[in-house]
Coordinates of C-alpha atoms in Angstrom, one line a residue:
X1 CA 45.0 -4.3 22.1
X2 CA 43.4 -1.0 21.3
X3 CA 45.5 -0.5 18.2
X4 CA 44.9 -4.1 17.0
X5 CA 41.2 -4.1 17.9
X6 CA 40.3 -0.6 16.6
X7 CA 39.5 -1.8 13.0
X8 CA 37.5 -4.7 14.2
X9 CA 35.5 -2.5 16.6
X10 CA 34.9 -0.1 13.7
X11 CA 33.5 -2.9 11.5
X12 CA 31.3 -4.1 14.4
X13 CA 30.0 -0.5 14.9
X14 CA 29.2 -0.3 11.2
X15 CA 27.3 -3.6 11.5
X16 CA 25.2 -2.3 14.4
X17 CA 24.4 0.9 12.5
X18 CA 23.4 -1.1 9.4
X19 CA 21.2 -3.3 11.4
X20 CA 19.5 -0.4 13.2
X21 CA 18.8 1.1 9.7
X22 CA 17.4 -2.1 8.2
X23 CA 15.1 -3.2 11.0
X24 CA 12.6 -0.3 11.0
X25 CA 12.7 0.1 7.3
X26 CA 12.4 -3.5 6.2
X27 CA 9.3 -3.0 3.9
X28 CA 10.9 0.0 2.3
X29 CA 14.2 -1.8 1.7
X30 CA 12.4 -4.8 0.1
X31 CA 10.5 -2.4 -2.2
X32 CA 13.7 -0.7 -3.2
X33 CA 15.5 -4.0 -3.9
X34 CA 12.8 -5.7 -5.8
X35 CA 10.8 -2.7 -7.3
X36 CA 7.7 -4.3 -5.8
X37 CA 6.2 -5.7 -2.6
X38 CA 7.7 -9.1 -1.9
X39 CA 6.3 -10.0 1.4
X40 CA 8.2 -13.2 1.7
X41 CA 11.5 -11.3 1.7
X42 CA 10.6 -9.2 4.8
X43 CA 11.1 -11.9 7.4
X44 CA 14.5 -13.1 6.1
X45 CA 15.8 -9.6 5.8
X46 CA 14.5 -8.7 9.3
X47 CA 16.1 -11.9 10.7
X48 CA 19.4 -11.1 8.9
X49 CA 19.4 -7.6 10.4
X50 CA 18.8 -8.8 13.9
X51 CA 21.5 -11.4 13.6
X52 CA 23.9 -8.7 12.4
X53 CA 23.2 -6.5 15.4
X54 CA 23.5 -9.5 17.8
X55 CA 26.7 -10.7 16.2
X56 CA 28.4 -7.3 16.1
X57 CA 27.3 -6.4 19.6
X58 CA 28.6 -9.7 21.0
X59 CA 31.9 -9.3 19.1
X60 CA 32.4 -6.1 21.0
X61 CA 31.4 -7.5 24.4
X62 CA 33.5 -10.6 24.6
X63 CA 36.9 -8.8 24.1
X64 CA 35.8 -6.2 26.6
X65 CA 35.0 -8.8 29.2
X66 CA 38.4 -10.5 28.6
X67 CA 40.1 -7.1 29.0
X68 CA 38.4 -6.4 32.3
X69 CA 39.4 -9.9 33.6
X70 CA 43.0 -9.2 32.4
X71 CA 43.2 -5.8 34.1
X72 CA 41.6 -7.1 37.3
X73 CA 42.6 -10.8 37.7
X74 CA 42.0 -11.2 41.4
X75 CA 38.8 -12.4 42.9
X76 CA 37.9 -9.3 44.8
X77 CA 39.0 -6.7 42.2
X78 CA 37.4 -8.6 39.4
X79 CA 34.1 -8.7 41.3
X80 CA 34.3 -4.9 41.7
X81 CA 35.1 -4.5 38.0
X82 CA 32.3 -6.7 36.8
X83 CA 29.9 -5.0 39.1
X84 CA 30.6 -1.8 37.3
X85 CA 30.3 -3.7 34.0
X86 CA 26.9 -5.0 35.1
X87 CA 25.9 -1.5 36.3
X88 CA 26.5 0.0 32.9
X89 CA 24.7 -2.8 31.1
X90 CA 21.7 -2.3 33.4
X91 CA 21.7 1.4 32.8
X92 CA 21.7 0.8 29.0
X93 CA 18.8 -1.7 29.5
X94 CA 16.9 1.0 31.4
X95 CA 17.1 3.3 28.5
X96 CA 16.3 0.6 26.0
X97 CA 13.2 -0.6 27.8
X98 CA 12.0 2.9 28.8
X99 CA 11.7 4.0 25.2
X100 CA 9.0 1.5 24.1
X101 CA 7.3 1.8 27.5
X102 CA 6.2 5.4 26.6
X103 CA 3.4 6.1 24.2
X104 CA 5.0 8.3 21.6
X105 CA 2.1 8.1 19.0
X106 CA 0.6 11.4 20.0
X107 CA 3.7 13.4 19.1
X108 CA 3.7 15.1 15.7
X109 CA 7.4 14.3 15.3
X110 CA 6.7 10.6 15.6
X111 CA 3.9 10.7 13.1
X112 CA 6.2 12.6 10.7
X113 CA 9.0 10.0 11.1
X114 CA 6.7 7.1 10.3
X115 CA 5.5 5.8 13.6
X116 CA 6.7 4.9 17.1
X117 CA 9.0 2.0 16.0
X118 CA 10.9 4.2 13.5
X119 CA 11.2 7.0 16.1
X120 CA 12.6 4.6 18.7
X121 CA 15.2 3.3 16.3
X122 CA 16.3 6.8 15.3
X123 CA 16.8 7.6 19.0
X124 CA 18.7 4.4 19.5
X125 CA 20.9 5.2 16.5
X126 CA 21.6 8.7 18.0
X127 CA 22.5 7.2 21.4
X128 CA 24.8 4.6 19.8
X129 CA 26.6 7.3 17.7
X130 CA 27.0 9.5 20.7
X131 CA 28.6 6.7 22.8
X132 CA 30.8 5.7 19.8
X133 CA 32.1 9.2 19.4
X134 CA 32.8 9.4 23.1
X135 CA 34.8 6.2 22.9
X136 CA 37.0 7.6 20.1
X137 CA 38.1 10.4 22.4
X138 CA 39.3 8.1 25.1
X139 CA 43.1 8.1 25.0
X140 CA 45.1 5.0 25.9
X141 CA 48.8 4.8 26.6
X142 CA 50.6 2.2 24.5
X143 CA 51.9 -0.8 26.3
X144 CA 55.4 -2.1 26.2
X145 CA 54.4 -4.8 23.8
X146 CA 52.9 -2.2 21.4
X147 CA 56.0 -0.1 21.6
X148 CA 58.2 -3.0 20.7
X149 CA 55.8 -3.8 17.9
X150 CA 56.2 -0.3 16.5
X151 CA 60.0 -0.7 16.5
X152 CA 59.7 -4.0 14.8
X153 CA 57.3 -2.6 12.2
X154 CA 59.7 0.2 11.5
X155 CA 62.5 -2.3 10.9
X156 CA 60.4 -4.3 8.5
X157 CA 59.0 -1.3 6.6
X158 CA 61.4 -1.7 3.7
X159 CA 60.6 -5.4 3.3
X160 CA 56.9 -4.6 3.4
X161 CA 57.2 -2.0 0.7
X162 CA 58.9 -4.4 -1.6
X163 CA 56.3 -7.1 -1.0
X164 CA 53.1 -5.1 -0.9
X165 CA 53.3 -4.2 -4.6
X166 CA 53.0 -7.9 -5.5
X167 CA 49.9 -8.4 -3.3
X168 CA 48.1 -5.2 -4.2
X169 CA 46.5 -6.7 -7.3
X170 CA 44.4 -9.3 -5.3
X171 CA 44.0 -7.8 -1.8
X172 CA 40.4 -8.8 -1.4
X173 CA 41.0 -12.3 -2.6
X174 CA 44.0 -12.8 -0.2
X175 CA 41.9 -11.4 2.7
X176 CA 39.0 -13.7 1.9
X177 CA 41.3 -16.7 1.6
X178 CA 43.0 -15.9 4.9
X179 CA 39.6 -15.4 6.6
X180 CA 38.3 -18.7 5.4
X181 CA 41.5 -20.5 6.3
X182 CA 41.4 -19.0 9.8
X183 CA 37.8 -20.2 10.3
X184 CA 38.5 -23.7 9.2
X185 CA 41.7 -23.9 11.3
X186 CA 39.7 -22.7 14.4
X187 CA 37.3 -25.7 14.2
X188 CA 39.8 -28.4 15.5
X189 CA 41.1 -25.8 18.0
X190 CA 37.5 -25.3 19.3
X191 CA 36.9 -29.0 19.5
X192 CA 40.1 -29.5 21.4
X193 CA 39.2 -26.7 23.9
X194 CA 35.7 -28.1 24.5
X195 CA 36.8 -31.8 24.8
X196 CA 39.6 -30.9 27.3
X197 CA 37.4 -28.5 29.3
X198 CA 38.4 -28.6 33.0
X199 CA 35.9 -30.0 35.4
X200 CA 35.3 -26.6 37.2
X201 CA 34.7 -24.8 33.9
X202 CA 32.3 -27.5 32.6
X203 CA 30.2 -27.3 35.7
X204 CA 30.1 -23.6 35.6
X205 CA 29.2 -23.7 31.8
X206 CA 26.3 -26.0 32.3
X207 CA 24.9 -24.1 35.2
X208 CA 25.3 -20.8 33.3
X209 CA 23.6 -22.3 30.3
X210 CA 20.4 -23.4 32.1
X211 CA 20.3 -20.2 34.2
X212 CA 20.5 -18.0 31.2
X213 CA 18.0 -20.3 29.3
X214 CA 15.5 -19.8 32.2
X215 CA 16.0 -16.0 32.3
X216 CA 15.9 -15.6 28.5
X217 CA 12.7 -17.7 28.3
X218 CA 11.2 -15.0 30.5
X219 CA 12.8 -11.9 28.9
X220 CA 12.4 -12.8 25.2
X221 CA 8.7 -13.7 25.5
X222 CA 7.6 -11.6 28.4
X223 CA 6.1 -8.9 26.1
X224 CA 4.1 -11.4 24.1
X225 CA 3.0 -13.0 27.4
X226 CA 1.7 -9.8 28.8
X227 CA 0.1 -8.5 25.5
X228 CA -1.8 -11.7 24.7
X229 CA -2.1 -13.5 28.1
X230 CA -2.9 -10.6 30.4
X231 CA -4.3 -7.9 28.1
X232 CA -6.0 -10.4 25.7
X233 CA -4.6 -8.6 22.7
X234 CA -4.3 -9.9 19.2
X235 CA -1.0 -9.0 17.5
X236 CA -2.1 -10.2 14.0
X237 CA -5.0 -7.7 13.8
X238 CA -4.7 -4.5 11.8
X239 CA -3.2 -1.4 13.6
X240 CA -6.0 0.6 15.3
X241 CA -8.3 -2.3 15.9
X242 CA -9.3 -3.2 19.5
X243 CA -7.3 -6.4 19.7
X244 CA -4.1 -4.7 18.3
X245 CA -4.6 -1.7 20.6
X246 CA -4.9 -4.0 23.7
X247 CA -1.8 -5.9 22.6
X248 CA 0.3 -2.7 22.2
X249 CA -0.8 -1.5 25.6
X250 CA 0.4 -4.9 27.0
X251 CA 3.7 -4.5 25.3
X252 CA 4.2 -1.1 26.8
X253 CA 3.4 -2.5 30.3
X254 CA 5.8 -5.3 29.6
X255 CA 8.5 -2.8 28.7
X256 CA 7.8 -1.1 32.0
X257 CA 8.3 -4.4 33.8
X258 CA 11.6 -5.0 32.1
X259 CA 12.7 -1.4 32.8
X260 CA 12.1 -2.1 36.5
X261 CA 14.1 -5.2 36.1
X262 CA 17.1 -3.2 34.9
X263 CA 16.6 -0.7 37.8
X264 CA 16.7 -3.6 40.2
X265 CA 19.8 -4.9 38.6
X266 CA 21.4 -1.4 38.9
X267 CA 20.7 -1.4 42.7
X268 CA 22.1 -4.8 43.3
X269 CA 25.2 -4.1 41.2
X270 CA 26.0 -1.2 43.5
X271 CA 25.4 -3.4 46.6
X272 CA 27.0 -6.6 45.2
X273 CA 30.4 -6.2 46.9
X274 CA 28.9 -5.9 50.4
X275 CA 26.4 -8.7 49.7
X276 CA 29.2 -11.1 48.8
X277 CA 31.1 -10.2 52.0
X278 CA 28.0 -10.8 54.1
X279 CA 26.3 -13.7 52.4
X280 CA 28.9 -15.4 50.2
X281 CA 29.1 -16.2 46.5
X282 CA 27.4 -19.7 46.8
X283 CA 24.3 -18.4 48.6
X284 CA 24.0 -15.4 46.3
X285 CA 24.2 -17.5 43.1
X286 CA 21.7 -20.2 44.3
X287 CA 19.3 -17.6 45.8
X288 CA 19.2 -15.7 42.5
X289 CA 18.2 -18.8 40.5
X290 CA 15.7 -19.9 43.2
X291 CA 14.1 -16.4 43.1
X292 CA 13.8 -16.7 39.3
X293 CA 12.0 -20.1 39.7
X294 CA 9.6 -18.6 42.2
X295 CA 8.9 -15.4 40.2
X296 CA 8.2 -17.2 37.0
X297 CA 6.0 -19.7 38.8
X298 CA 3.9 -16.9 40.3
X299 CA 3.6 -15.3 36.8
X300 CA 2.4 -18.6 35.4
X301 CA -0.6 -18.8 37.8
X302 CA -1.3 -15.1 38.4
X303 CA -3.4 -12.7 36.2
X304 CA -2.8 -9.7 38.3
X305 CA -0.7 -7.2 36.2
X306 CA 0.6 -5.5 39.3
X307 CA 1.9 -8.7 40.9
X308 CA 3.3 -9.9 37.5
X309 CA 5.2 -6.6 37.1
X310 CA 6.6 -6.9 40.6
X311 CA 7.9 -10.4 39.9
X312 CA 9.4 -9.2 36.6
X313 CA 11.2 -6.5 38.5
X314 CA 12.5 -9.1 41.0
X315 CA 14.3 -11.0 38.2
X316 CA 16.7 -8.1 38.0
X317 CA 18.5 -9.6 40.9
X318 CA 19.1 -12.8 38.9
X319 CA 20.2 -10.7 35.9
X320 CA 22.7 -8.9 38.0
X321 CA 24.2 -12.0 39.6
X322 CA 24.6 -13.8 36.2
X323 CA 26.5 -10.8 34.9
X324 CA 29.0 -10.7 37.8
X325 CA 29.6 -13.9 39.7
X326 CA 30.3 -16.3 36.8
X327 CA 33.1 -14.1 35.5
X328 CA 34.3 -13.6 39.0
X329 CA 34.6 -17.3 39.4
X330 CA 36.6 -17.5 36.1
X331 CA 39.1 -15.0 37.5
X332 CA 39.2 -17.0 40.8
X333 CA 39.9 -20.2 38.9
X334 CA 42.8 -18.7 36.9
X335 CA 44.3 -16.8 39.8
X336 CA 44.5 -20.2 41.7
X337 CA 45.1 -22.5 38.8
X338 CA 47.2 -24.9 40.8
X339 CA 44.2 -25.6 43.0
X340 CA 41.2 -25.5 40.6
X341 CA 42.9 -27.0 37.5
X342 CA 45.1 -29.5 39.2
X343 CA 43.0 -32.5 38.3
X344 CA 42.9 -31.5 34.6
X345 CA 46.6 -31.3 33.8
X346 CA 49.0 -34.1 32.9
X347 CA 51.7 -32.3 34.9
X348 CA 50.9 -30.3 38.0
X349 CA 52.0 -26.8 38.5
X350 CA 54.3 -28.0 41.2
X351 CA 56.2 -29.9 38.6
X352 CA 56.5 -26.8 36.5
X353 CA 57.9 -24.9 39.5
X354 CA 60.5 -27.6 40.2
X355 CA 61.5 -27.7 36.6
X356 CA 62.0 -24.0 36.5
X357 CA 64.3 -24.2 39.5
X358 CA 66.1 -27.5 39.0
X359 CA 65.8 -28.2 35.2
X360 CA 64.6 -31.3 33.6
X361 CA 65.3 -34.8 35.0
X362 CA 68.6 -36.2 33.8
X363 CA 70.6 -33.0 34.4
X364 CA 69.6 -31.3 31.2
X365 CA 68.2 -27.8 31.6
X366 CA 65.5 -26.5 29.3
X367 CA 63.3 -23.5 29.1
X368 CA 59.7 -24.2 29.8
X369 CA 57.1 -23.3 27.1
X370 CA 54.4 -20.9 28.0
X371 CA 56.4 -19.8 31.1
X372 CA 55.4 -16.2 30.4
X373 CA 51.8 -17.2 31.3
X374 CA 52.9 -18.3 34.8
X375 CA 52.8 -15.6 37.4
X376 CA 56.1 -15.3 39.2
X377 CA 54.4 -14.2 42.3
X378 CA 52.7 -17.5 42.9
X379 CA 54.6 -19.8 45.3
X380 CA 53.9 -23.5 44.8
X381 CA 55.0 -26.2 47.2
X382 CA 56.6 -29.3 45.7
X383 CA 56.3 -32.9 46.7
X384 CA 55.8 -35.0 43.6
X385 CA 57.5 -37.9 41.9
X386 CA 58.8 -37.1 38.5
X387 CA 58.5 -39.5 35.6
X388 CA 61.9 -40.8 34.4
X389 CA 61.1 -39.6 30.9
X390 CA 60.7 -35.8 30.5
X391 CA 57.3 -34.7 29.3
X392 CA 56.3 -31.3 27.9
X393 CA 54.1 -29.4 30.3
X394 CA 50.6 -28.6 28.9
X395 CA 49.7 -25.0 28.2
X396 CA 47.5 -23.0 30.6
X397 CA 44.0 -22.2 29.5
X398 CA 43.6 -18.6 28.5
X399 CA 41.1 -16.6 30.6
X400 CA 39.7 -15.1 27.4
X401 CA 38.8 -18.7 26.2
X402 CA 36.8 -19.5 29.3
X403 CA 35.1 -16.1 29.2
X404 CA 34.1 -16.8 25.5
X405 CA 32.7 -20.2 26.7
X406 CA 30.4 -18.3 29.2
X407 CA 29.4 -16.0 26.4
X408 CA 28.5 -18.9 24.2
X409 CA 26.3 -20.2 27.0
X410 CA 24.5 -16.8 27.0
X411 CA 24.1 -16.9 23.2
X412 CA 22.9 -20.5 23.2
X413 CA 20.3 -19.6 25.9
X414 CA 18.7 -17.3 23.3
X415 CA 18.7 -19.9 20.5
X416 CA 17.6 -23.0 22.2
X417 CA 14.3 -21.7 23.8
X418 CA 13.4 -20.1 20.4
X419 CA 13.6 -23.4 18.7
X420 CA 10.9 -25.2 20.7
X421 CA 8.9 -22.4 22.5
X422 CA 6.7 -21.6 19.5
X423 CA 5.5 -25.2 19.2
X424 CA 4.9 -25.4 22.9
X425 CA 2.8 -22.2 22.9
X426 CA 0.7 -23.5 19.9
X427 CA -0.1 -26.7 21.9
X428 CA -1.0 -24.8 25.1
X429 CA -1.1 -21.0 25.5
X430 CA 1.3 -18.1 26.1
X431 CA 1.3 -19.1 29.7
X432 CA 3.7 -21.8 28.6
X433 CA 6.4 -19.1 28.3
X434 CA 6.6 -18.6 32.1
X435 CA 6.0 -22.3 32.9
X436 CA 9.0 -23.3 30.8
X437 CA 11.1 -20.6 32.4
X438 CA 10.1 -21.9 35.8
X439 CA 11.0 -25.5 34.9
X440 CA 14.4 -24.4 33.4
X441 CA 15.0 -22.5 36.6
X442 CA 14.5 -25.6 38.7
X443 CA 17.0 -27.4 36.5
X444 CA 19.4 -24.5 36.9
X445 CA 19.1 -24.7 40.7
X446 CA 20.3 -28.3 40.5
X447 CA 23.3 -27.6 38.3
X448 CA 24.2 -24.4 40.2
X449 CA 24.5 -26.5 43.3
X450 CA 27.3 -28.4 41.6
X451 CA 29.4 -25.3 40.8
X452 CA 32.9 -25.2 42.4
X453 CA 32.9 -22.0 44.5
X454 CA 36.0 -22.8 46.6
X455 CA 38.7 -25.4 47.3
X456 CA 36.5 -27.2 49.8
X457 CA 34.0 -28.0 47.0
X458 CA 36.7 -29.8 45.1
X459 CA 37.5 -32.0 48.1
X460 CA 33.8 -32.7 48.6
X461 CA 33.2 -33.7 45.0
X462 CA 35.9 -36.4 45.1

């Protein structure tokens, strides 16, 4: 995986670096491109850079989550692995929110670099490059599949040498055509995966979507809520004015609240294993969403900055839970596929086990497709009636596919609130940010109560 994914990760890293360069220098870049100030180009260029950073970052995270789930497929070990994963994300968030929480404007270095925003992005670029360089020095032993692939490549080297000269004239065109073809071929595959989504995955997806929508409605607009609602700042005023100064102070206080949120998430990530053993996954998940609903409701009615900051810090518990438990449940579902996916297959796992041992009905023995995906360590009892006509067993769902579905819920949770939140705030006030987050949390509580946490929930839902 490392060998095959190294180029793609390199492209994603270049995309992140490009975005970090464009965002703080949007005005300068527009001037260089058009030879004059084109104010209407600033917003599209800024949005493009933000989308580039978001896309490249998520393109790195999703394979990493799938790799963690593959290396630690069991429920307990996956929970420990994703606790470390959440811990590292929270530590990164601590650094990211701490930088804007500090007033750097008094430093001569910041003034020389063009202001606080430019200085922060330079520091972020340096941190990213440091982590990227550290990653390149991590050695990874080749797997058996990679070794076999190297042998196969060596056998085909002569054939490739004779063929590559014919394709070297149009390499970019061929690459573009292959990319476009892959994108269009993925559309029916994506529709098939979503339309045949198992019941347990569908429930988890909906609950995850509304939980992240509630949390993102808080996180994305919290700085604006504090700057305008609590500090009475005016972001549209000129820098240095009283309204703009008050707004900047509110943004720094909001960054401090989000920093404390990440600190809280770090603490709960360290204690998550013991909490699961003492309380249980169901109570932890539901309590995290209930706490988010209560915290955002208090922030809606309160104007005390200390109390609002404490409530913001408390949402770190929800952030930690949403980073760990849903992926743990995915690993649980796939480690016990014959239990959790039994109602979503045309042929049960028990039938597959019988076919592997006795062959197909009618005396003919055939190899079963996708049998490499079935763990030989799983023992499955058999008491079913076989259809007289043999049917092909359906493929098992890949764990990476379901993890990507959860990640799509996370991404949708950022898009959907952004579409309607601006109109709602124009009709009411910035307090609507927290009110919407609280309402979405209540909806998330309902759908979270429908999640399948164990086999008993399947029997209860019938």
